[in-house]
Tab-separated table of N, CA and C in Angstrom:
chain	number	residue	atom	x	y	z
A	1	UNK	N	39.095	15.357	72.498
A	1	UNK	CA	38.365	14.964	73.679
A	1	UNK	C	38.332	13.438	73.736
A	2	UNK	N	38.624	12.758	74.395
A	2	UNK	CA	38.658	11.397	75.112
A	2	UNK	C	37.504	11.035	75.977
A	3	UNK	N	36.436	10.234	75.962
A	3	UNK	CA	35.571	10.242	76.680
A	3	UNK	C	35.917	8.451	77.455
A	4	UNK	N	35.505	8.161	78.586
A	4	UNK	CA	35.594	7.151	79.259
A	4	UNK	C	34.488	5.512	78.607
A	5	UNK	N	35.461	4.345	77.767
A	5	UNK	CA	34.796	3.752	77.144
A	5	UNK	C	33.525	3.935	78.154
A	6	UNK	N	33.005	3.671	78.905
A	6	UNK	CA	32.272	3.287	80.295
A	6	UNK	C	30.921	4.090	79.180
A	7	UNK	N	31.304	5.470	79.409
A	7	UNK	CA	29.757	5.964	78.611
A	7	UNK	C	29.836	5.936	77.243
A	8	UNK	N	31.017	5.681	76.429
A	8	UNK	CA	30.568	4.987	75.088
A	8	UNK	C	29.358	3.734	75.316
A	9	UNK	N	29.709	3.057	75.792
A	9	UNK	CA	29.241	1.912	76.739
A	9	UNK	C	27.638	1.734	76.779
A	10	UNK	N	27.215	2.717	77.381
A	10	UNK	CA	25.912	2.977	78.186
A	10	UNK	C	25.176	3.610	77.141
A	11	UNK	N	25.512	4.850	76.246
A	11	UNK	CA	25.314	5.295	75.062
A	11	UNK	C	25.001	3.831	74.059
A	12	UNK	N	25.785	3.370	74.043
A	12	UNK	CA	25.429	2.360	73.036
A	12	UNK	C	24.145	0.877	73.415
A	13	UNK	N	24.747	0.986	74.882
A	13	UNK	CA	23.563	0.374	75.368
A	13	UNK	C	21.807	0.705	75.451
A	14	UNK	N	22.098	1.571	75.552
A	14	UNK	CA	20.508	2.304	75.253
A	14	UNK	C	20.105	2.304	73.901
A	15	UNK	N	21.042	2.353	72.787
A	15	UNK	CA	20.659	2.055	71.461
A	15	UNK	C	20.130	0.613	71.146
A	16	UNK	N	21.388	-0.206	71.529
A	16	UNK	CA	20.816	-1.773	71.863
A	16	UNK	C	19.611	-1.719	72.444
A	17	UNK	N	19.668	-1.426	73.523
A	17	UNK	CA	17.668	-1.743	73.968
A	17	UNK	C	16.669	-1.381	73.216
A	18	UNK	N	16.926	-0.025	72.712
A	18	UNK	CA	16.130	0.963	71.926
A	18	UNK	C	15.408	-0.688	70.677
A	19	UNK	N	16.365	-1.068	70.276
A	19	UNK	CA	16.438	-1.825	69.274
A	19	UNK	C	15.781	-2.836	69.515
A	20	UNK	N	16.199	-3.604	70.534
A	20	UNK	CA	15.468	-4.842	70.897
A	20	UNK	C	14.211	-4.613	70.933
A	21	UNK	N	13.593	-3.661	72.035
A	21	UNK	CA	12.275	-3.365	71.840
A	21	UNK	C	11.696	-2.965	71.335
A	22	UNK	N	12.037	-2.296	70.302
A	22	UNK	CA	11.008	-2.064	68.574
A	22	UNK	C	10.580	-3.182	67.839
A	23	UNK	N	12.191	-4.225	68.043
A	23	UNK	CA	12.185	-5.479	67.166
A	23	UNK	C	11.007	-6.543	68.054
A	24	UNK	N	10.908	-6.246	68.837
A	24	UNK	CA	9.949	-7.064	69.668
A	24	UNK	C	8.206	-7.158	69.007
A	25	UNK	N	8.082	-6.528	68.565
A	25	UNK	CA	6.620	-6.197	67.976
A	25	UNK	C	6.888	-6.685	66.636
A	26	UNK	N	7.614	-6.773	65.801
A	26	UNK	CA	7.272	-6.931	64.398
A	26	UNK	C	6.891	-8.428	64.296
A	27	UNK	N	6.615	-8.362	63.201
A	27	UNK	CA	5.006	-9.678	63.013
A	27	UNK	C	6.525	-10.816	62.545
A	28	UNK	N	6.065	-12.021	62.978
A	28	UNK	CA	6.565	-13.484	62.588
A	28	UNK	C	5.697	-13.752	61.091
A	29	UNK	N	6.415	-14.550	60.042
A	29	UNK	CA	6.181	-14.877	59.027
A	29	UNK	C	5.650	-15.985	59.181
A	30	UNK	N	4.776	-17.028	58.840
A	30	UNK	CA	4.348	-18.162	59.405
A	30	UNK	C	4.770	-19.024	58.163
A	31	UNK	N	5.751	-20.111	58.739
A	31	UNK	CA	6.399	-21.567	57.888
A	31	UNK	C	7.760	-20.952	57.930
A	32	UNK	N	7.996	-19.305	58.347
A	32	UNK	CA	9.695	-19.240	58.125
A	32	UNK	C	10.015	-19.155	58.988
A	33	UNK	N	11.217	-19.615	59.527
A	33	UNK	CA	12.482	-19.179	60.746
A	33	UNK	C	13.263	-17.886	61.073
A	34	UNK	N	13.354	-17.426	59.580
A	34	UNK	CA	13.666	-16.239	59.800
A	34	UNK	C	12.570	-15.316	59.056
A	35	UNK	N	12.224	-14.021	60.088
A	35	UNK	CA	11.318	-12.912	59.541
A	35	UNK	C	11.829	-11.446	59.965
A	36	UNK	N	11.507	-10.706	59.726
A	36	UNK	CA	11.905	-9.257	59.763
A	36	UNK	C	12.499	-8.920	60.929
A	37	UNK	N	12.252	-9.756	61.826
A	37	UNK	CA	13.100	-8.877	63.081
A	37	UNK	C	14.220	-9.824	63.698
A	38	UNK	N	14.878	-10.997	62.026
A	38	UNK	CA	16.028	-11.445	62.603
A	38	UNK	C	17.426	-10.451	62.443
A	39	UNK	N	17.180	-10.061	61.866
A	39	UNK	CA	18.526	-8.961	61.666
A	39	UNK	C	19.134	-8.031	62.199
A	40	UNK	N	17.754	-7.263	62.683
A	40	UNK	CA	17.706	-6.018	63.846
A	40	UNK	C	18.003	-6.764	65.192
A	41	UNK	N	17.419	-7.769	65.287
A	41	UNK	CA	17.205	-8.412	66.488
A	41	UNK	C	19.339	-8.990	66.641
A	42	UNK	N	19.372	-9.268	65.695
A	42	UNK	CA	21.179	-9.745	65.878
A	42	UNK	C	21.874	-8.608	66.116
A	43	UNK	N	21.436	-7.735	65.582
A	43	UNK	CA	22.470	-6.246	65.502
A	43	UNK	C	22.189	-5.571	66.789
A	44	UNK	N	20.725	-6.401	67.456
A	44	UNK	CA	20.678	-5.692	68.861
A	44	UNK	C	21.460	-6.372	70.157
A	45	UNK	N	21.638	-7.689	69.766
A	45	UNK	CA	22.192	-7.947	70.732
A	45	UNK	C	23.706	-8.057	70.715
A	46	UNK	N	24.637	-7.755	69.352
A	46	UNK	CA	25.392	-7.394	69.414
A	46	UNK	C	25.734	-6.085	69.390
A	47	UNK	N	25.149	-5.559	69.708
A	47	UNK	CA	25.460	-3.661	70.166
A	47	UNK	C	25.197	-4.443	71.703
A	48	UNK	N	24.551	-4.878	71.873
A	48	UNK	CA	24.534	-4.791	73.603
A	48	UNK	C	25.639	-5.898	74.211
A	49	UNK	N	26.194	-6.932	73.610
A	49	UNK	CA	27.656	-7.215	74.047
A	49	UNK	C	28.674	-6.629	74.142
A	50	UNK	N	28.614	-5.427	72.906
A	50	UNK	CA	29.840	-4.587	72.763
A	50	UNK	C	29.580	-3.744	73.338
A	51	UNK	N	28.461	-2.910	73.913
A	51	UNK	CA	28.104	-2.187	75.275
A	51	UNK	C	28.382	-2.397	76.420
A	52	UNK	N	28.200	-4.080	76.756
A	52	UNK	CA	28.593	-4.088	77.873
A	52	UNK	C	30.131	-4.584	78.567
A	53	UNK	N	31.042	-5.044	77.408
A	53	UNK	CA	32.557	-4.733	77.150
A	53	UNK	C	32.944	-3.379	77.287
A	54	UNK	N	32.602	-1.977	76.472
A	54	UNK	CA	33.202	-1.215	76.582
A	54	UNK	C	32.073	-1.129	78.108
A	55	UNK	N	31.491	-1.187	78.192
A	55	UNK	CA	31.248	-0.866	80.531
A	55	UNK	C	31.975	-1.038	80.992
A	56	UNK	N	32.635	-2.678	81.069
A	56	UNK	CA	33.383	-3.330	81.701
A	56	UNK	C	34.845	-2.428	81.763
A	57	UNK	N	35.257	-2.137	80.616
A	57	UNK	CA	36.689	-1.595	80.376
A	57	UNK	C	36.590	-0.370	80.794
A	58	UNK	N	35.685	0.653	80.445
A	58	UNK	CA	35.654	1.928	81.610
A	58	UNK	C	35.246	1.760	82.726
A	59	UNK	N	34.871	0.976	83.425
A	59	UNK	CA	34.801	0.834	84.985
A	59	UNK	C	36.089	0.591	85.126
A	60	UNK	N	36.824	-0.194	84.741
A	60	UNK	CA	38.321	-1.045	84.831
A	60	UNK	C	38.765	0.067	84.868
A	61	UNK	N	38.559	1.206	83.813
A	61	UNK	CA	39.962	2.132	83.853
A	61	UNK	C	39.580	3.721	84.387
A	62	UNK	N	38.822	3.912	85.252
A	62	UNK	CA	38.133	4.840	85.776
A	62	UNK	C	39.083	5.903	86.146
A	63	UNK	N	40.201	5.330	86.500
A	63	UNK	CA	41.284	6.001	86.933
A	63	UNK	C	41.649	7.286	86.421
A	64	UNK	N	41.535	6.931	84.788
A	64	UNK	CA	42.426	7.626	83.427
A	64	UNK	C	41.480	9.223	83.499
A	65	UNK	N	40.160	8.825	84.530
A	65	UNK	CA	39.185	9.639	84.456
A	65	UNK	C	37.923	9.432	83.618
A	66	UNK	N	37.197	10.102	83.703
A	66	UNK	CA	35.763	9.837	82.818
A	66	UNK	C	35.964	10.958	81.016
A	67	UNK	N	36.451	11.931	81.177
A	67	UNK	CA	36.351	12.282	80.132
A	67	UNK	C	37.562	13.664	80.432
A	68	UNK	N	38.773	13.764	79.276
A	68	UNK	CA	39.652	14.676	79.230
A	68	UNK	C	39.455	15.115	77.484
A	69	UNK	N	39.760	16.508	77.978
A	69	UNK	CA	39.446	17.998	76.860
A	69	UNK	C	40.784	17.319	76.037
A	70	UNK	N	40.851	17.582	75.059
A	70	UNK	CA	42.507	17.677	73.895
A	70	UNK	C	42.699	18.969	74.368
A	71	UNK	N	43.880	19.229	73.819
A	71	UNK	CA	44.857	20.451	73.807
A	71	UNK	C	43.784	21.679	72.777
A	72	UNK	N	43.215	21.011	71.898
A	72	UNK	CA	42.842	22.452	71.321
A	72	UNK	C	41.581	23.129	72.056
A	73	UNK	N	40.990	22.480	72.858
A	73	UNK	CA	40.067	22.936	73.690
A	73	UNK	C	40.498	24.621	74.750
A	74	UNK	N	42.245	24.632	74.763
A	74	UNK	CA	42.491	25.623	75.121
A	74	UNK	C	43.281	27.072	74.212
A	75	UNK	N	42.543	26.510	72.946
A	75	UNK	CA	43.258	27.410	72.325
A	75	UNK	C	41.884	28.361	71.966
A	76	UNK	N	41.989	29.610	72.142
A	76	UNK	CA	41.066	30.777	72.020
A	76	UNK	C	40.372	30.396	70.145
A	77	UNK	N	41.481	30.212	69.430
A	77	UNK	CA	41.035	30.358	67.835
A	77	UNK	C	40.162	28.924	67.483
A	78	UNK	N	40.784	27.561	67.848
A	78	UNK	CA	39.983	27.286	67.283
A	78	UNK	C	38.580	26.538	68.630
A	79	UNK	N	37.950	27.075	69.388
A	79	UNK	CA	37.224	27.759	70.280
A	79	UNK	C	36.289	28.529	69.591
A	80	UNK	N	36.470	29.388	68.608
A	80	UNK	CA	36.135	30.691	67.737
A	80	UNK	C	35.268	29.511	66.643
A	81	UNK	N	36.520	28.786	65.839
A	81	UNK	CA	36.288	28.190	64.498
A	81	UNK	C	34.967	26.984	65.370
A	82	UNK	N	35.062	26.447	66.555
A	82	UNK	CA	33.924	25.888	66.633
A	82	UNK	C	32.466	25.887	66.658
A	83	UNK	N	33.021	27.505	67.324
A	83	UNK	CA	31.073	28.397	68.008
A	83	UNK	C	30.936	28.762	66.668
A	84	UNK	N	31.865	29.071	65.474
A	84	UNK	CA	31.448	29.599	63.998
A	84	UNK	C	30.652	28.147	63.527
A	85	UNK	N	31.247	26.849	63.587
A	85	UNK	CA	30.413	26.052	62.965
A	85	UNK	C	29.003	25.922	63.425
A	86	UNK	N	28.809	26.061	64.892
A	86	UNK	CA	27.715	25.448	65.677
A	86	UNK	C	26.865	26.943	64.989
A	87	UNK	N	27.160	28.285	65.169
A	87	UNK	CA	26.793	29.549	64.946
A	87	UNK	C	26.353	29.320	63.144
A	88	UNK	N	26.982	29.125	62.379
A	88	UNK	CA	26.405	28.785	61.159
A	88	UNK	C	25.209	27.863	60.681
A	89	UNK	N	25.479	26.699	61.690
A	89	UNK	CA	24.445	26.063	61.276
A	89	UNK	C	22.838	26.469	62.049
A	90	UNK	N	23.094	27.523	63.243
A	90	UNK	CA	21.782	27.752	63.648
A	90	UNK	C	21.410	29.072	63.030
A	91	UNK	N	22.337	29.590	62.707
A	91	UNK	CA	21.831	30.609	61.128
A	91	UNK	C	21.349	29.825	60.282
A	92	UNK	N	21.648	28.969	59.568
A	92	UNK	CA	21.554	28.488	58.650
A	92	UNK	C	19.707	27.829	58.879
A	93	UNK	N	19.314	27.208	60.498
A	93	UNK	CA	18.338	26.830	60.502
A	93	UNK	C	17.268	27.802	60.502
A	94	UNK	N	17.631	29.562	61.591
A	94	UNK	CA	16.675	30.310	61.263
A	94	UNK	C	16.325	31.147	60.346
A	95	UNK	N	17.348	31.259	59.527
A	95	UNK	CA	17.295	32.383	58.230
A	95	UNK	C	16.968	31.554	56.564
A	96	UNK	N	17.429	30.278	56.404
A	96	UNK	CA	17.425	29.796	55.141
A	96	UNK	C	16.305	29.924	54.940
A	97	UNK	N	15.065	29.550	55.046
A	97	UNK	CA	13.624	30.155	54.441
A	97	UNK	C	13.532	31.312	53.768
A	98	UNK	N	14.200	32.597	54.694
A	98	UNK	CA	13.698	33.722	54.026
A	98	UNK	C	15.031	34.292	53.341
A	99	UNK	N	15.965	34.234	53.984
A	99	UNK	CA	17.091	34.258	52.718
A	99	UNK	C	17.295	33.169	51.671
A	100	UNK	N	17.126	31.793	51.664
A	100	UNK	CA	17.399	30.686	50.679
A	100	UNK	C	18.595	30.563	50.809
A	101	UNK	N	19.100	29.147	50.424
A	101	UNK	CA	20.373	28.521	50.509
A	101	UNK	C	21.475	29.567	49.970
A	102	UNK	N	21.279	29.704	48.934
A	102	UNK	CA	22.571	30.324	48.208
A	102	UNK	C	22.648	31.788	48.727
A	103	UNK	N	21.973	32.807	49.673
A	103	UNK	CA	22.796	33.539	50.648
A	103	UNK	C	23.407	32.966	51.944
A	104	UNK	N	22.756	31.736	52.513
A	104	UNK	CA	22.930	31.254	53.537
A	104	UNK	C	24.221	31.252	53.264
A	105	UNK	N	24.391	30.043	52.130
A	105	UNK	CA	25.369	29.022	51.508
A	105	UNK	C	26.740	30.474	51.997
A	106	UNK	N	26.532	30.864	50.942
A	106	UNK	CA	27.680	32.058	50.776
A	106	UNK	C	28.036	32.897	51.948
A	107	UNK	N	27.386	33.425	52.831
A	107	UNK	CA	27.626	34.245	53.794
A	107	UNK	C	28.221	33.122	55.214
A	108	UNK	N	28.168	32.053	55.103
A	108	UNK	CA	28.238	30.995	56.430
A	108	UNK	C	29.827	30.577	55.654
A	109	UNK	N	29.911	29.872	54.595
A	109	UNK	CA	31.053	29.847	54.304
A	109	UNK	C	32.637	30.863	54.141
A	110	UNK	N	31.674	32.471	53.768
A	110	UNK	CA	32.419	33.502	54.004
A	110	UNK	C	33.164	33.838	55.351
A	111	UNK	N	32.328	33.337	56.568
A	111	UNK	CA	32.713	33.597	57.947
A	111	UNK	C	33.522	32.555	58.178
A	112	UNK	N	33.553	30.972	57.667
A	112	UNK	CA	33.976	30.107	58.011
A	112	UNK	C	35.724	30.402	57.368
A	113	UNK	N	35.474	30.920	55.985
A	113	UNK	CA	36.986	31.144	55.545
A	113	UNK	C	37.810	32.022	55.907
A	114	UNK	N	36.996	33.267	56.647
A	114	UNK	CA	37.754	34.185	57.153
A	114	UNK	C	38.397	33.792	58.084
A	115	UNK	N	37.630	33.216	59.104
A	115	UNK	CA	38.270	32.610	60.490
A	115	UNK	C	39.128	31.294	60.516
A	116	UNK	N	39.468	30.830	59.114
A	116	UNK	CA	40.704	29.549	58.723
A	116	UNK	C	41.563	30.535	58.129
A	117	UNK	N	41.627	31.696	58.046
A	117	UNK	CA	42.948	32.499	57.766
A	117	UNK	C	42.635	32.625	55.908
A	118	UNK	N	41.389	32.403	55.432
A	118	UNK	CA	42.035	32.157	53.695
A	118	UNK	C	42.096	33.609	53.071
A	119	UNK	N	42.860	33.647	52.450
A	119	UNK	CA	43.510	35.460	51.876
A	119	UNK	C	42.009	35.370	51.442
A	120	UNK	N	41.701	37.197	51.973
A	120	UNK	CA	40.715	38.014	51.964
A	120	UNK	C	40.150	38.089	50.071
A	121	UNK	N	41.276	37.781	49.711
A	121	UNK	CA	40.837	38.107	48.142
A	121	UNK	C	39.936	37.086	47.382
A	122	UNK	N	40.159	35.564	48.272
A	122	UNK	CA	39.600	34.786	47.247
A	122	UNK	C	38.626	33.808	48.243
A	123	UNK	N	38.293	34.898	49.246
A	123	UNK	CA	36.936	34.077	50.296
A	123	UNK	C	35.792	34.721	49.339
A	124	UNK	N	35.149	35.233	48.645
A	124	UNK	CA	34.012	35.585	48.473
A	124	UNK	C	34.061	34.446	47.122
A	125	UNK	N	35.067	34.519	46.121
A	125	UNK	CA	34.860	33.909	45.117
A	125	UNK	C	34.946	31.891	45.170
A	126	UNK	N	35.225	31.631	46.205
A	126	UNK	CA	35.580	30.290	46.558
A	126	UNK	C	34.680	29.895	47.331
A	127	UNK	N	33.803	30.883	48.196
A	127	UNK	CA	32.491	30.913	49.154
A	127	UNK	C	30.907	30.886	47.995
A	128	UNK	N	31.463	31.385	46.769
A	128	UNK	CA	30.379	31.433	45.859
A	128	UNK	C	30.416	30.143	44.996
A	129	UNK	N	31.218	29.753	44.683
A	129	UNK	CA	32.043	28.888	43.389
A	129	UNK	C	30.855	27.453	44.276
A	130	UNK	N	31.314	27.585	45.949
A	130	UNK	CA	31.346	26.212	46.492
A	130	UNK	C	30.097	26.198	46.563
A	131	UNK	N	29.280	27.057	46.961
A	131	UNK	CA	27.636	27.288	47.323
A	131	UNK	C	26.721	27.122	46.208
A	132	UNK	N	27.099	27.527	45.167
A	132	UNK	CA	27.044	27.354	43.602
A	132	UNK	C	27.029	25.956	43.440
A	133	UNK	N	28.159	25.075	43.580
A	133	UNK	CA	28.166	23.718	42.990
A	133	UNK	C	27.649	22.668	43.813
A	134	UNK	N	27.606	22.899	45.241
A	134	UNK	CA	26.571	22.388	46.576
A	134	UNK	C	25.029	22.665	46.328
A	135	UNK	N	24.982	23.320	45.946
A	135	UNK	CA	23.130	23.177	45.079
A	135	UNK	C	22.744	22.659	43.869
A	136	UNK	N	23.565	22.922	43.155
A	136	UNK	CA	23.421	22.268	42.032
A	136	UNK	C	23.266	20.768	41.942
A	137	UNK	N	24.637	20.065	42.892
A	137	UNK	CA	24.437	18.824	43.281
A	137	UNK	C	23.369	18.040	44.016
A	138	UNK	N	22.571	19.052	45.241
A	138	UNK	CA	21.539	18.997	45.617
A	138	UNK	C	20.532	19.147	44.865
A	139	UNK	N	20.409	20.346	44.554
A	139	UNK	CA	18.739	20.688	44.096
A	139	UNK	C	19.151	19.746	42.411
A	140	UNK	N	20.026	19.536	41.653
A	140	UNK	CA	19.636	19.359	40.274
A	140	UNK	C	19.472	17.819	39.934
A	141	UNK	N	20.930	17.116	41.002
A	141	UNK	CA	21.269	15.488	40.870
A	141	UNK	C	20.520	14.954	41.626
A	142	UNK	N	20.251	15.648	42.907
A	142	UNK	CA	19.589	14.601	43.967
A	142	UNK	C	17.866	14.909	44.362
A	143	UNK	N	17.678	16.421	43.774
A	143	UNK	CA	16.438	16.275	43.821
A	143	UNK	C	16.256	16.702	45.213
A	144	UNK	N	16.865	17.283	45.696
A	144	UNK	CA	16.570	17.717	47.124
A	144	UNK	C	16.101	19.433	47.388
A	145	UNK	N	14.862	19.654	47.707
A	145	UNK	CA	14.222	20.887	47.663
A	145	UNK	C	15.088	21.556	48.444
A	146	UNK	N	15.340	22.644	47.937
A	146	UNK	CA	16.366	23.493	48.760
A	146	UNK	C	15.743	24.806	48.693
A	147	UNK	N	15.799	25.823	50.149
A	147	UNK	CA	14.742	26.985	49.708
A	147	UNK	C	15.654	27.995	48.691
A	148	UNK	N	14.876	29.074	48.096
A	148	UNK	CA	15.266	29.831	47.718
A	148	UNK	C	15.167	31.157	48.035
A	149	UNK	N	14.302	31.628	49.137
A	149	UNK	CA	14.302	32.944	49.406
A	149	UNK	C	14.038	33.978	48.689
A	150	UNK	N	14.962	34.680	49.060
A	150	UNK	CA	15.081	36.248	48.290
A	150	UNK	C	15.035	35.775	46.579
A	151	UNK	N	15.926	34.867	46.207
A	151	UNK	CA	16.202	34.602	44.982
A	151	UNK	C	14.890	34.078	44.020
A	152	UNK	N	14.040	33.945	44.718
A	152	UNK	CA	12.846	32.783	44.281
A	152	UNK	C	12.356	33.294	42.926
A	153	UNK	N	12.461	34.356	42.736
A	153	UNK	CA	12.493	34.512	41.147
A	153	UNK	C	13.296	34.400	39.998
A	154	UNK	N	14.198	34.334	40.422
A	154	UNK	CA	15.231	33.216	39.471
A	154	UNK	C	15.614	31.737	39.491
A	155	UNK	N	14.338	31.447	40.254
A	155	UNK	CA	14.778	29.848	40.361
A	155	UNK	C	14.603	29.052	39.209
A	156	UNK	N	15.139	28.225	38.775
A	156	UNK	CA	14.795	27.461	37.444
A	156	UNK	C	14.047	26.553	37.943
């Protein structure tokens, strides 16, 4: 998908403002030149130069159109493989509580490998292996609470 710089543009411009006017309130340091809102305050007004360049260049090229689909947009499969990602992750938001990650983990990746074609024999064990070492890295290295669900009695 190709979108028209024009609303890259405007998108980014609203971030720029977003920015400026947060940075507008933070407190001045008194005896310094620079205080907390020189940095944000630079990064805001250069998002909003480069906002209003890419404007300039999609107005300029309006022609090309505002926004064209890629080629895979008409292909039925991966169409499928997309609504599976978007479809996994809103499983993933209403069920992980009461199932916990590691059925989520496993059953979202199971659908995801079926529908990339991976031989039937080694989606469950490569869907487990990965869900397995994606928590571990989470819940053990990083400390990130991850639910457990059904499993909650074997949690370490």
């Amino acid at each position: 998908m190709r979108m028209n710089d024009a609303i890259s543009g405007i998108l980014l411009l609203i971030l720029s403002a977003s920015i400026l006017i947060v940075v507008a309130d933070y407190p001045t340091i008194p005896g310094q030149d620079i205080g907390p809102a020189a940095f944000p305050r630079l990064l805001g007004i250069l998002l909003l130069i480069a906002s209003l360049v890419l404007i300039f260049q999609g107005v300029r090229d309006r022609a090309r159109g505002w926004i064209r689909l890629g080629e895979w947009t008409r292909s039925p499969r991966h169409l499928i493989n997309v609504a599976l990602v978007v479809g996994g992750l809103v499983f993933y938001i209403l069920f992980s509580e009461e199932l916990g990650f590691i059925p989520c983990g496993v059953l979202i990746l199971s659908a995801l490998f079926l529908s990339l074609r991976v031989r039937p024999v080694l989606v469950l064990p490569i869907a487990v292996l990965a869900t397995l070492g994606i928590h571990t890295v989470f819940y053990q290295f990083l400390r990130v609470p991850l639910p457990w669900g059904l499993l909650q009695d074997m949690a370490w």
